[in-house]
Amino acid sequence: MYRRSFHRFCGGEEKRVGTRTVFLGNHPVSTTEAYVAQRFCDNRIVSSKYTLWNFLPKNLFEQFRRIANFYFLIIFLVQVIVDTPTSPITSGLPLFFVITVTAIKQGYEDWLRHRADNEVNKSTVYIIENAKRVRKESEKIKVGDIVEVQADETFPCDLILLSSCTSDGICFVTTASLDGESNCKTHYAVRETIALCTAESIDTLRAAIECEQPQPDLYKFVGRINIYSNNLEAVARSLGPENLLLKGATLKNTKKIYGVAVYTGMETKMALNYQGKSQKRSAVEKSINAFLVVYLFILLTKAVVCTTLKYVWQSTPYNDEPWYNQKTQKERDTLKVLKMFTDFLSFMVLFNFIIPVSMYVTVEMQKFLGSFFISWDKDFYDEEINEGALVNTSDLNEELGQVDYVFTDKTGTLTENSMEFIECCIDGHKYKGVTQETDGLSQTDGSLTYFDKADKNREELFMRALCLCHTVQIKTNDAVDGATESAELTYVSSSPDEIALVKGAKKYGFTFLGIQNGHMRIENQRKEIEEYELLHTLNFDSVRRRMSVIVKTQAGDIILFCKGADSAIFPRVQNHEIELTKTHVERNALDGYRTLCVAFKEIAPDDYERIDRQLIEAKMSLQDREEKLEKIFDDIETNMNLIGATAVEDKLQDQAAETIEALHTAGLKVWVLTGDKMETAKSTCYACRLFQTSTELLELTTKTIEESERKEDRLHELLIEYRKKLLHDFPKSSRNLKKAWTEHQEYGLIIDGSTLSLILNSTQDSGSNNYKSIFLQICMKCTAVLCCRMAPLQKAQNLCFILPQFLYQFFCGFSQQPLYDAAYLTMYNICFTSLPILAYSLLEQHINIDTLTSDPRLYMKISGNAMLQLGPFLYWTFLAAFEGIVFFFGTYFLFQTSSLEENAKVYGNWTFGTIVFTVLVFTVTLKLALDTHFWTWINHFVIWGSLAFYIFFSFFWGGIIWPFLKQQRMYFVFAQMLSSVSTWLAIVLLIFISLFPEILLIVLKNVRRRSARRNLSCKHASDSLSARPSVRPLLLRTFSDESNIL
């Protein structure tokens, strides 16, 4: 990535660090100076992780960062270097299988990213070269190229708008793929280039753009363009976000535009927002890693115990060197410490399968295949946009079932973001409905009953303010450019509020007709056309919470119109004017309406000259432009006169209330973030059931802390008071906390932006007085939080597999003799048990989907990674230990008889191990079958197929003399073992004893389930008497594979 600073083109100015100079069309702006082509990155987008050359080393490095993979690599190297009781194949082959499968999966996903990149990079674009449209691939675009973009096309790079098909040089853009905003945004060209609407004319443009180096903020851009013409000095114009067309955005309602590329490829804002992201790890993977550490500790303990007991056993000379196994001279001369260390490593190798290396590949495959199930789910299909769910990465699938907190914006999420003008207030008088002369429907608020209606001039001034103070543009539905009085007008703006206000003014006889040649045109009640020269627009931002325009009337008067939040307007107007409007604003806020206040002031010509000079100077600055503009805006928007206020309604989304209620029932905490007035936000939260009528509200707002002279002291008192209240009513355990929500008093927290800033930036220091710590405790105990006035079991633990191997050492003199054959060690996790658990994790449905959606409380059973907490972990561990003991000692007692065959032939140690292994494979597979509630043909195939494959493999492995084996220790063992009736009975009995606790648990669950169903049916019968609608929450049906949900 090239990040360089370039000399500024303008002579005499210093070199600025952090800026770049772009020459339009890559043409020199002067024939007297040599042009040196500058180097920027190309326009290729690279979202892929690997290349053909670095895939192998990079993928291996990433895979061996995992604990299990690195551990098995060490074990494999130990087996290769040290003389261990098992072959290196037993750990090397499973490790190779895991690494290979994971690499194939990750390689496939990266290939999909390569394919998507190629579709973007090879897409067709048109570049203007030598006054002609030249067809090129998108990746061939260079910084400085002039690009033509047609309607409904996506911008191939970050462009500065030069001209469009409209006479005023504007275009409309949607940025839904970047920030989720579906509203059209208006972008502008500088007035010196708006007439260059053809390839021939745009190619004659000689200009240079100075702008900041690439940075990821989508809403910030600082630059300026210097335009040169023959024998004339350069004309400089400022460039801002309103001139920048972002890669990934789409051109709408505009036939075509011309723009110059300023950022390309991986330097575009879209690409910078996707770079440098740390790899996310799910809660399941973190829990698995933690449990693997526990099992690693168990493994080390086993190895230490066996090594110690071996040397205790060998302390007797006869046991150390029996007559049938004499030591060599080399073994006698070996240092005892070195021999002990070697034995320790050998025991580590012998017991290493307690850590299942294949578990990671099972989890990876479950995530990968599970992502297809999400994509195929018909419930996620949206008919309006003709799209289903899109899974960009499968790494966090299971997190969909582990959500504890939901953060949501209010506007456009809880509400439809479709605004409707309801009413307005002019000097304290209420206007609601449609009138011809703006009179007759006036009402008064509060005690102002002696006012009949507002003055006629004030009414017209207010309506003119609504028609002028905005950034709305006109889209006409006829073929004529510009707006006419008879054309049907369509308003377009990035803010639905502004459209609602303009339409509201139209109801009262004042119609905004658009902008022509820098003049805003409106039609008044008398059907007269009024024109106002638009001098400056002071854009809205989340800090100021207001926007203004400076216009010049036909009579030459200069007027500032300003609209914004009451908290931003009231401190800047005359005090005696506030009370006339404040009552109206507060009442509308309580009704849930969005309110704005409107003010104005006249500007003297001398003052305007100073203001104009300051604004132009600040807009041309490349350094600290925003800070300079903010200071100037703050100076301008003072000493205004308040005219009135507006009320706009934003309706709730369909089933928003039902969804919020279901989320609460499921134990999820919902935080609503909004910039609305507190009363408006509170009313909306009651309407969408974020707050219930029984919810006790805890307020941390400007009003509650301004009651005291010292805000921080009052804030500290409130924090301590609220914490005591919540800690007294709620249990300490987080698991019991969710249950307490439905059984105890519910609390909701309301906090505004200024109070939140005071908490986060408080001067209080450490200890219990720390604001942040106390605030966090309060938030965790509240079922809902409103922030207003804000700026924008995959493996049933392999323990039962390896425990018999550990117990066997007590009966073989700790000689490191394997209990299982090497082939069984290798195939256990790869073939015999892998597919059933994979199918189970993908297909199992413990609870019917209708039951899940009708009773959101079931979500609390598995949220917070409940099935991978210490309790379930200990349950499965002790159950596996019990089964391992049954496997080993059941077979051991079976071998107490002198003979198991009719011909009096005695079985050997490999038959002993094979019987244990057979019971093990059947038990763990049948255990999974018992836990399966939702059977499909795939479950039947993999469960019974795995058992059949084990039997087939055992006959095949032991039925042939393999020439590459030095010892044929398994030859005919399995077939001879099954020839004994006693062995058959023993295997069946041991399987039943091992599964008996599980069977007993299932019986108890069924009894409890029937009781719960009877209670539920009684509840439904009582609920049917009320007319309450059914709750269909927007909850995903992604539940972990657990067996404790009733």
Short mmCIF file of N, CA and C in Angstrom, two decimals, residues 28 171 355 923 949 959:
data_model
loop_
_atom_site.label_atom_id
_atom_site.label_comp_id
_atom_site.label_asym_id
_atom_site.label_seq_id
_atom_site.Cartn_x
_atom_site.Cartn_y
_atom_site.Cartn_z
N PRO A 28 -1.02 17.29 -17.48
CA PRO A 28 -0.39 18.42 -16.78
C PRO A 28 -1.26 19.66 -16.93
N CYS A 171 -26.33 14.81 -8.16
CA CYS A 171 -26.71 13.42 -8.41
C CYS A 171 -27.18 12.83 -7.09
N ILE A 355 -6.94 -35.80 24.22
CA ILE A 355 -7.21 -34.55 23.51
C ILE A 355 -7.54 -34.90 22.07
N THR A 923 -20.96 -47.90 22.44
CA THR A 923 -21.57 -47.10 23.49
C THR A 923 -21.67 -45.63 23.09
N PHE A 949 -19.35 -49.95 9.48
CA PHE A 949 -18.01 -49.77 8.96
C PHE A 949 -16.96 -50.25 9.96
N GLY A 959 -8.22 -59.82 8.94
CA GLY A 959 -8.41 -61.00 8.10
C GLY A 959 -7.38 -61.17 7.01
#
